[in-house]
XYZ file of C-alpha atoms in Angstrom:
592
model
C -127.790 -40.022 27.653
C -124.799 -37.298 27.572
C -125.961 -36.130 31.172
C -126.059 -39.348 32.673
C -122.632 -40.252 31.549
C -121.307 -36.666 32.682
C -123.243 -37.494 36.023
C -121.615 -41.074 36.273
C -118.335 -39.223 35.546
C -118.675 -36.860 38.572
C -119.662 -39.671 40.825
C -115.823 -41.803 39.730
C -114.343 -38.472 40.286
C -115.906 -37.637 43.450
C -115.089 -41.238 44.590
C -111.404 -41.452 43.131
C -111.197 -38.070 45.413
C -112.324 -39.599 48.274
C -109.879 -42.949 48.477
C -106.662 -40.998 47.275
C -107.173 -38.528 50.324
C -108.315 -41.055 53.038
C -104.994 -43.057 51.432
C -103.008 -40.144 51.752
C -104.132 -39.916 55.804
C -104.157 -44.082 56.343
C -100.605 -43.826 55.055
C -99.480 -40.254 57.139
C -100.998 -42.185 60.595
C -99.280 -45.665 59.137
C -95.920 -44.057 59.697
C -96.499 -42.251 62.701
C -96.978 -45.883 64.134
C -93.990 -46.888 62.834
C -92.312 -44.043 64.029
C -93.739 -44.888 67.687
C -92.826 -48.399 67.489
C -89.272 -47.825 66.256
C -88.151 -44.277 67.774
C -90.197 -43.210 70.879
C -89.123 -44.402 73.780
C -90.222 -43.651 76.972
C -88.133 -43.422 80.274
C -88.646 -46.536 83.028
C -86.722 -47.066 85.655
C -87.386 -50.184 88.053
C -84.753 -51.583 90.066
C -87.336 -53.776 91.639
C -88.418 -55.739 88.285
C -90.315 -58.815 89.277
C -95.233 -62.264 93.961
C -105.357 -62.769 96.644
C -104.214 -58.847 96.153
C -105.622 -56.475 98.451
C -106.463 -52.790 97.632
C -104.409 -50.134 99.705
C -106.943 -47.371 100.999
C -104.988 -46.151 103.965
C -102.737 -43.321 101.914
C -102.528 -39.749 102.537
C -102.394 -37.381 99.224
C -100.552 -34.691 98.746
C -101.924 -32.024 95.895
C -98.906 -29.757 94.739
C -99.678 -27.195 91.822
C -96.951 -26.079 89.854
C -97.128 -24.457 86.104
C -93.871 -26.697 85.095
C -95.989 -29.577 85.296
C -97.986 -30.751 82.247
C -101.628 -30.072 83.484
C -100.058 -28.209 86.359
C -100.748 -30.412 89.236
C -98.783 -33.646 90.628
C -100.235 -35.917 93.047
C -97.882 -37.505 95.709
C -99.777 -40.875 97.630
C -97.864 -41.888 100.979
C -98.617 -45.051 102.468
C -96.526 -47.916 104.474
C -96.921 -51.656 103.974
C -97.829 -53.826 106.850
C -97.204 -57.026 105.687
C -95.715 -58.759 102.467
C -95.823 -62.439 101.262
C -93.370 -63.676 98.688
C -93.435 -62.800 95.669
C -96.363 -59.868 96.364
C -96.249 -56.775 94.091
C -97.086 -53.252 94.305
C -99.774 -52.446 91.518
C -101.158 -49.486 89.613
C -102.589 -48.089 86.332
C -102.319 -44.776 84.907
C -103.364 -43.586 82.095
C -102.104 -40.566 80.593
C -100.196 -39.705 84.082
C -96.131 -39.883 84.477
C -95.382 -42.182 87.487
C -92.725 -42.067 89.881
C -92.298 -44.587 92.817
C -90.022 -43.803 95.689
C -89.533 -47.060 98.921
C -87.834 -45.220 101.679
C -86.763 -41.941 99.511
C -84.978 -43.990 97.101
C -86.467 -43.708 93.274
C -87.148 -47.293 92.124
C -89.559 -46.918 89.362
C -90.198 -43.726 87.146
C -91.939 -43.396 83.600
C -92.362 -40.162 81.931
C -92.228 -38.970 78.600
C -88.796 -37.079 78.881
C -87.607 -38.976 75.358
C -90.969 -38.857 73.458
C -90.102 -36.148 70.389
C -93.726 -34.709 69.556
C -96.306 -36.748 71.741
C -96.943 -35.830 75.149
C -98.933 -39.075 76.859
C -97.423 -42.274 76.940
C -100.993 -43.876 76.930
C -102.386 -46.909 79.218
C -99.890 -48.456 81.842
C -99.377 -51.027 84.727
C -96.621 -50.240 87.198
C -95.770 -53.325 88.497
C -93.184 -53.521 91.182
C -91.965 -56.138 93.050
C -91.775 -55.936 96.797
C -89.222 -57.547 99.795
C -89.622 -58.241 102.818
C -87.653 -55.488 104.028
C -90.028 -52.529 102.770
C -92.375 -53.831 105.721
C -92.654 -50.615 107.570
C -91.008 -48.009 104.978
C -92.759 -45.327 103.787
C -93.761 -45.874 99.966
C -94.675 -42.644 97.914
C -96.075 -42.869 94.776
C -95.928 -39.560 92.337
C -98.516 -39.069 89.696
C -98.343 -36.416 87.414
C -100.900 -36.067 84.861
C -100.327 -35.055 81.253
C -104.017 -33.654 80.347
C -106.375 -31.149 82.605
C -109.403 -33.827 82.094
C -107.168 -36.249 83.969
C -106.049 -34.202 86.778
C -108.901 -35.659 89.017
C -108.411 -39.247 87.952
C -107.530 -40.881 90.825
C -105.139 -44.619 90.888
C -105.975 -47.758 92.610
C -102.898 -48.893 94.436
C -103.171 -53.010 94.661
C -100.689 -54.899 96.658
C -100.242 -58.818 96.184
C -99.633 -62.048 94.122
C -99.366 -60.446 90.430
C -101.082 -63.365 89.195
C -104.186 -62.967 91.378
C -103.640 -58.838 89.678
C -103.429 -60.108 86.240
C -106.652 -62.819 86.534
C -108.618 -60.242 88.428
C -108.165 -58.066 85.492
C -108.508 -60.508 82.363
C -111.416 -61.332 84.223
C -113.011 -57.708 83.875
C -111.701 -57.276 80.310
C -112.878 -60.757 79.333
C -116.018 -60.394 77.170
C -114.295 -57.492 75.064
C -111.457 -59.408 74.642
C -112.974 -62.325 73.333
C -114.853 -60.007 70.490
C -112.162 -58.441 69.525
C -109.892 -61.228 69.207
C -113.083 -62.512 67.266
C -113.607 -59.089 64.853
C -109.739 -59.669 64.205
C -110.434 -63.641 63.152
C -113.312 -62.678 61.078
C -111.725 -59.938 59.575
C -108.122 -61.915 58.318
C -110.461 -64.674 57.080
C -112.864 -61.830 54.638
C -109.866 -60.049 53.887
C -107.942 -63.310 52.108
C -110.984 -64.462 50.912
C -111.991 -61.001 49.407
C -108.550 -60.846 47.884
C -108.619 -64.216 46.495
C -111.819 -63.518 44.844
C -110.150 -59.928 43.565
C -107.411 -61.501 42.245
C -108.849 -65.088 40.637
C -112.755 -63.572 39.798
C -112.043 -60.237 39.500
C -114.988 -59.835 42.901
C -114.473 -59.325 46.575
C -113.618 -55.466 46.908
C -116.506 -55.181 49.104
C -115.525 -58.440 51.170
C -111.926 -57.123 51.074
C -113.127 -53.784 52.800
C -115.487 -55.463 55.390
C -112.623 -57.506 56.667
C -110.104 -54.477 56.566
C -112.281 -52.969 59.150
C -113.115 -55.559 61.145
C -109.837 -55.629 61.643
C -109.286 -52.304 62.528
C -112.167 -52.672 65.233
C -110.642 -55.773 66.750
C -107.596 -53.670 66.903
C -108.980 -50.747 68.534
C -110.879 -52.663 71.051
C -108.391 -54.993 71.793
C -106.039 -52.016 72.185
C -108.209 -50.435 74.370
C -108.601 -52.674 77.304
C -106.744 -52.502 80.882
C -105.024 -55.894 80.468
C -103.301 -55.226 76.995
C -100.577 -53.226 78.739
C -99.773 -56.895 80.606
C -99.293 -57.695 77.014
C -97.136 -55.079 75.523
C -95.556 -53.447 78.797
C -92.583 -51.614 77.254
C -94.742 -50.333 74.458
C -97.771 -48.237 76.275
C -97.439 -45.266 73.471
C -97.703 -47.480 70.452
C -100.754 -49.240 72.204
C -102.663 -46.169 72.745
C -102.028 -44.631 69.630
C -102.529 -47.794 67.710
C -106.107 -47.410 69.545
C -106.889 -44.164 68.654
C -105.818 -44.177 64.779
C -107.915 -47.656 64.798
C -110.924 -45.269 66.002
C -109.903 -42.518 63.621
C -109.849 -44.337 60.447
C -112.043 -47.459 60.733
C -115.388 -45.851 59.453
C -113.802 -45.465 55.708
C -113.571 -49.205 55.054
C -116.982 -49.538 56.616
C -118.397 -46.747 54.907
C -116.587 -47.656 51.447
C -118.204 -51.406 52.465
C -121.813 -50.188 53.282
C -121.666 -48.049 49.916
C -121.976 -50.735 47.357
C -125.618 -51.136 48.314
C -126.720 -47.687 47.523
C -127.733 -45.724 45.119
C -125.556 -43.407 43.042
C -126.843 -40.325 45.381
C -126.402 -42.368 48.863
C -122.611 -43.149 47.298
C -121.832 -39.523 46.719
C -122.835 -38.528 50.024
C -120.726 -41.387 51.745
C -117.949 -40.106 49.753
C -118.157 -37.307 51.063
C -118.142 -38.379 54.707
C -115.093 -40.147 53.762
C -113.962 -36.811 52.500
C -114.629 -35.302 55.640
C -113.173 -37.859 58.300
C -110.054 -37.982 56.021
C -109.876 -34.033 56.101
C -110.248 -33.952 59.957
C -108.155 -36.814 60.536
C -105.175 -35.474 58.683
C -105.371 -32.054 60.333
C -105.102 -33.993 63.705
C -102.301 -35.464 62.381
C -101.032 -32.320 61.640
C -101.340 -30.941 64.989
C -99.906 -33.674 66.662
C -96.933 -34.109 64.244
C -95.918 -30.582 65.011
C -96.952 -30.476 68.440
C -99.623 -28.107 68.684
C -102.311 -30.822 70.193
C -102.258 -34.422 70.868
C -104.921 -36.125 68.712
C -106.035 -37.515 72.412
C -106.655 -33.543 73.273
C -109.154 -33.205 70.859
C -110.588 -36.862 71.136
C -114.011 -35.029 71.305
C -113.505 -33.952 67.494
C -113.478 -37.536 66.444
C -116.645 -38.337 68.728
C -118.857 -36.057 67.262
C -117.407 -36.894 63.775
C -118.693 -40.652 64.027
C -121.261 -39.820 65.888
C -122.311 -37.431 62.888
C -121.625 -39.895 60.351
C -123.189 -42.591 61.897
C -126.606 -40.277 61.405
C -125.858 -39.748 58.070
C -125.347 -43.290 57.389
C -128.398 -44.283 59.287
C -130.428 -41.631 57.062
C -129.006 -43.336 53.927
C -129.706 -46.408 54.938
C -133.529 -45.754 55.891
C -133.576 -43.843 52.655
C -132.331 -46.618 50.360
C -134.570 -49.314 52.709
C -137.716 -47.541 51.451
C -136.359 -47.346 47.969
C -135.984 -50.885 47.745
C -139.198 -51.841 49.730
C -140.309 -54.522 47.118
C -136.782 -55.934 47.103
C -137.023 -58.061 50.662
C -133.282 -58.964 50.068
C -132.025 -55.623 49.960
C -134.207 -54.437 52.313
C -132.540 -56.556 55.330
C -128.803 -55.415 53.804
C -129.828 -51.832 54.506
C -131.309 -52.613 57.862
C -127.626 -54.065 58.884
C -126.346 -50.353 59.415
C -129.105 -49.493 62.263
C -127.177 -52.110 64.532
C -123.844 -49.957 64.302
C -125.670 -46.979 64.566
C -127.140 -48.407 67.689
C -123.949 -49.407 69.131
C -122.040 -46.610 68.878
C -124.548 -44.332 69.658
C -124.563 -46.399 72.821
C -121.350 -46.708 73.474
C -120.186 -42.875 73.346
C -123.004 -42.109 75.396
C -121.499 -44.453 78.081
C -117.768 -43.190 77.651
C -119.346 -39.764 78.551
C -120.965 -41.264 81.500
C -118.318 -43.239 82.901
C -115.617 -40.871 81.943
C -113.190 -44.144 80.359
C -113.350 -46.542 77.474
C -113.017 -49.718 79.385
C -115.545 -52.809 78.806
C -117.219 -50.210 75.763
C -118.287 -53.264 74.157
C -121.897 -52.494 72.565
C -120.073 -50.729 69.346
C -118.523 -53.793 68.398
C -121.019 -56.289 69.254
C -122.664 -54.149 66.750
C -120.168 -54.293 64.286
C -119.879 -57.776 64.509
C -123.187 -58.603 63.736
C -123.133 -56.136 61.138
C -119.639 -58.261 59.771
C -120.734 -61.517 60.274
C -124.163 -60.891 58.278
C -122.848 -58.374 55.586
C -120.375 -61.067 55.004
C -122.504 -63.833 54.598
C -124.838 -61.906 52.355
C -121.473 -61.411 49.761
C -120.305 -64.850 50.418
C -123.580 -66.126 48.721
C -123.827 -62.783 45.942
C -120.240 -64.017 45.178
C -120.697 -67.700 44.749
C -123.938 -67.146 42.825
C -122.482 -64.413 40.167
C -119.643 -67.132 39.700
C -121.999 -69.878 39.233
C -123.905 -67.188 36.840
C -120.960 -65.781 35.101
C -119.120 -69.482 34.518
C -122.440 -70.510 33.061
C -122.826 -67.468 30.792
C -118.958 -68.166 29.445
C -119.661 -72.049 28.974
C -123.089 -70.864 26.797
C -121.522 -68.083 25.026
C -118.314 -70.973 24.699
C -120.935 -73.451 23.076
C -123.013 -71.147 20.902
C -119.750 -69.335 19.498
C -118.393 -73.272 18.420
C -121.927 -74.195 17.643
C -121.531 -71.229 14.947
C -118.106 -72.322 13.696
C -118.936 -75.867 13.135
C -122.196 -74.267 11.725
C -119.743 -72.254 9.053
C -117.698 -74.852 8.499
C -119.857 -77.533 6.971
C -121.335 -75.492 4.420
C -117.700 -74.709 3.677
C -116.822 -79.272 3.464
C -119.416 -79.791 1.638
C -119.892 -77.180 -0.992
C -115.586 -77.564 -2.110
C -116.110 -81.097 -1.740
C -119.137 -81.481 -3.784
C -117.797 -79.179 -6.376
C -115.058 -81.090 -7.022
C -116.823 -84.718 -7.456
C -119.141 -82.632 -9.958
C -116.253 -81.344 -11.925
C -115.354 -85.508 -12.088
C -118.765 -86.206 -13.213
C -117.699 -84.432 -16.494
C -114.330 -85.608 -16.899
C -114.016 -89.546 -15.743
C -117.471 -90.566 -14.274
C -115.732 -93.594 -12.936
C -113.519 -91.492 -10.954
C -116.698 -89.902 -9.708
C -118.426 -92.752 -8.308
C -115.543 -93.905 -6.716
C -114.826 -90.005 -5.416
C -118.602 -90.169 -4.432
C -118.339 -93.489 -2.394
C -115.075 -91.633 -0.326
C -117.172 -88.453 0.345
C -119.864 -90.188 1.873
C -117.507 -92.091 3.846
C -115.646 -88.665 4.939
C -119.141 -86.759 5.350
C -119.936 -89.115 7.828
C -117.236 -89.386 9.566
C -117.384 -85.772 9.443
C -120.661 -84.833 10.484
C -120.118 -87.212 13.313
C -116.844 -84.732 15.030
C -118.903 -81.869 14.175
C -121.078 -83.058 16.721
C -118.670 -84.169 19.357
C -117.660 -81.517 21.848
C -114.510 -83.363 23.116
C -111.365 -83.493 20.856
C -110.308 -86.387 19.032
C -106.864 -88.561 18.778
C -104.623 -87.035 16.015
C -104.184 -89.683 14.381
C -108.145 -90.132 13.438
C -108.041 -86.749 12.509
C -104.838 -87.566 10.231
C -107.386 -90.593 8.353
C -109.888 -87.923 7.512
C -107.247 -85.545 6.422
C -106.057 -88.348 4.175
C -109.564 -88.760 2.515
C -109.988 -85.315 1.715
C -106.696 -85.358 0.018
C -107.457 -88.015 -2.271
C -110.534 -86.324 -2.921
C -108.562 -83.517 -4.418
C -105.502 -85.202 -6.071
C -108.489 -87.345 -8.045
C -109.364 -83.663 -8.937
C -106.038 -82.335 -9.673
C -103.611 -85.441 -10.378
C -100.229 -84.675 -9.783
C -100.319 -80.928 -9.460
C -100.612 -82.040 -5.921
C -97.917 -83.691 -3.962
C -98.345 -85.018 0.192
C -95.630 -85.745 2.227
C -96.311 -86.994 5.464
C -93.416 -86.545 8.074
C -95.295 -88.086 11.232
C -93.424 -88.641 14.365
C -95.862 -88.474 17.209
C -99.697 -89.181 16.078
C -101.161 -90.284 19.939
C -102.295 -86.888 21.450
C -105.981 -84.924 20.911
C -106.634 -82.016 18.886
C -110.322 -80.404 18.541
C -111.624 -82.170 15.793
C -111.457 -80.524 12.149
C -108.404 -79.063 12.950
C -105.881 -79.746 10.390
C -108.643 -80.412 8.004
C -109.797 -76.300 7.618
C -105.994 -75.561 7.183
C -104.761 -77.949 4.735
C -108.023 -77.231 2.414
C -106.770 -73.462 2.088
C -103.428 -75.084 1.348
C -105.023 -76.724 -1.479
C -107.480 -73.940 -2.509
C -105.268 -70.616 -2.083
C -102.039 -71.803 -2.164
C -101.187 -75.200 -4.773
C -103.594 -74.848 -6.838
C -102.838 -71.097 -7.845
C -99.968 -72.207 -9.311
C -100.233 -73.700 -12.951
C -97.466 -76.367 -12.238
C -99.131 -77.138 -8.395
C -97.162 -77.804 -5.771
C -96.411 -80.008 -2.393
C -97.987 -79.944 1.267
C -95.815 -81.274 3.876
C -97.565 -82.271 7.412
C -95.142 -82.900 10.457
C -95.384 -83.592 14.319
C -92.483 -83.880 16.225
C -92.104 -83.777 20.046
C -90.920 -80.816 22.322
C -90.037 -80.715 25.636
C -93.615 -80.954 26.729
C -95.641 -80.134 23.800
C -96.450 -81.767 20.759
C -95.978 -79.384 16.910
C -97.681 -79.522 14.245
C -96.559 -77.616 11.104
C -98.333 -77.768 7.793
C -96.849 -76.338 5.226
C -96.711 -75.841 1.061
C -94.862 -74.077 -1.452
C -97.956 -72.254 -3.040
C -98.193 -68.706 -3.815
C -98.327 -67.500 -0.197
C -99.868 -64.172 0.783
C -99.925 -60.786 2.763
C -100.033 -61.483 6.316
C -102.292 -58.766 7.026
C -104.589 -59.444 4.403
C -106.365 -61.975 7.251
C -107.835 -60.022 9.659
C -111.163 -60.597 10.416
C -113.562 -57.887 10.226
C -116.611 -59.977 9.621
C -116.060 -61.590 6.303
C -115.565 -65.051 5.854
C -112.722 -65.180 3.654
C -110.355 -66.380 6.494
C -112.758 -67.770 8.757
C -111.649 -71.600 8.808
C -108.010 -69.864 10.184
C -109.880 -68.219 13.122
C -112.580 -70.963 13.843
C -109.157 -73.456 14.321
C -107.463 -70.794 15.939
C -110.302 -69.666 18.379
C -111.055 -73.659 19.252
C -107.191 -74.551 19.713
C -107.041 -71.844 22.367
C -110.069 -72.748 24.289
C -110.440 -76.618 24.126
C -106.377 -77.408 24.767
C -104.925 -73.951 25.609
C -103.086 -74.676 21.964
C -101.648 -71.840 19.897
C -101.550 -71.501 15.940
C -99.106 -69.420 13.986
C -98.993 -68.383 10.645
C -95.850 -68.010 8.418
C -96.268 -67.096 4.529
C -94.482 -64.871 2.027
C -95.887 -64.148 -1.347
C -94.409 -66.338 -4.496
C -92.830 -68.837 -1.719
C -95.915 -70.576 0.352
C -97.207 -70.637 3.574
C -96.502 -72.446 6.910
C -98.994 -73.071 9.849
C -97.558 -74.003 13.169
C -99.787 -75.258 15.502
C -98.508 -76.089 19.633
C -100.174 -78.421 21.170
C -99.428 -78.933 25.483
C -98.941 -82.468 26.058
C -100.832 -82.507 28.941
C -104.066 -81.581 26.900
């Protein structure tokens, strides 16, 4: 038993380590993104900002090599435009490249990273330059400076024509990826909101929240990695690029956490190990970035290898758990879902290195969305079934507790009443006969309320208390004085709330004094509640003595307190002092 407990503790510690490390890395990258968004500013000069388009191919290309350039190379595109329509623009797309545009020797546009502090790349960017009729026949020079050596051979496509046509063409090409990205964002937001609500209200929903966060990160990753996105954020290309790459690096963490809930302990430990590995590698990448040693983009292959390995581990874990749960059809279906993600990842990684760019790689996102939707639906069904089960268990537990309490109260009433009548049979048979009739009427009404599951009017409860006290007065005579100060009686309380308290006042308070004493029953309204006060001037008692540890000495008080809390959200408090008496204060919300 201790061995299993130690194993469980080790798993929990391992999981916490994974969570802590991944949280540190996530916060670090979040800080980086905030810094890039707020502080880092690229240098853009556009002297002609802001009209079908054509691809310019009749240009001459000059390649200049110089070690002072970031990648050791600068390219110059020279051409002349012979025809310009109104609102025509010159446009070209750059990725990890600085650019300058000259018209007839005049600098009209520049974008570079001179203002960046610890980042080399400016990310992806569309250069859009409004042309004028006077530009016809003038030499246009576009100077491109690659940031990384891997982009030295990356040529640009120069477009000339109407901006709207250029936008529309790019949107058409990227539409599927944009649509899937927005869909992932929408699903992620919905799942996250539902999951957080479930966590707050029902102490469940962690898995759905993680799934929602992953969906949001996957959506952001692919949305910011289209060639159309720079049109939306023209002045923040660096932030958009790093947002995309951070979502790629860290997106696996919530995915693995979401997947892990359905696996056994050994598999969870393996997946937590994957999270630690991701977080560690990511932290190293982060430190290399902020100390200007190496851009995250330069070691992107490390991220791809890491994702590929983790995909294989997750796939193996899924296969293992699928085999283990061969007799559980539902678990087998759930365990098979990560296959879709793994297939999409492998397909897109291969496509990336074949195409040499990440544009319109949709298999991963498509696989993720299939997984997210099916897994989310399964989790929602599980939460619903679990909620119904918990509600039913709570209802059954409450009913069993109430029934138990009632069964404990019944013999308590009968015993004390019969004892009083038994004593009267010896001292005064005529009074005993009258008392027996009162007791019969009292018992009949009392039994009706014992079987009732709803609250009763206080005025009705008070009648039974009066009947009980009449029986006790027959026994104790003038030793008991009853005082009623009833200001409010038209409200509901659980059945048999007042009688056990009054009975305690008679039995344990007043009747233990030779001279007897008085009982006061009062009600009053205070703001949005009714206050019931039952007091006596009996012998009182030590409040510490009423702690219930399994004995039955104060079961009546605990029964009343429990039912008040459970049935009407009421409260019961006791004030007592030895030799001075006891006061029980019950507070009943008016809306009860």
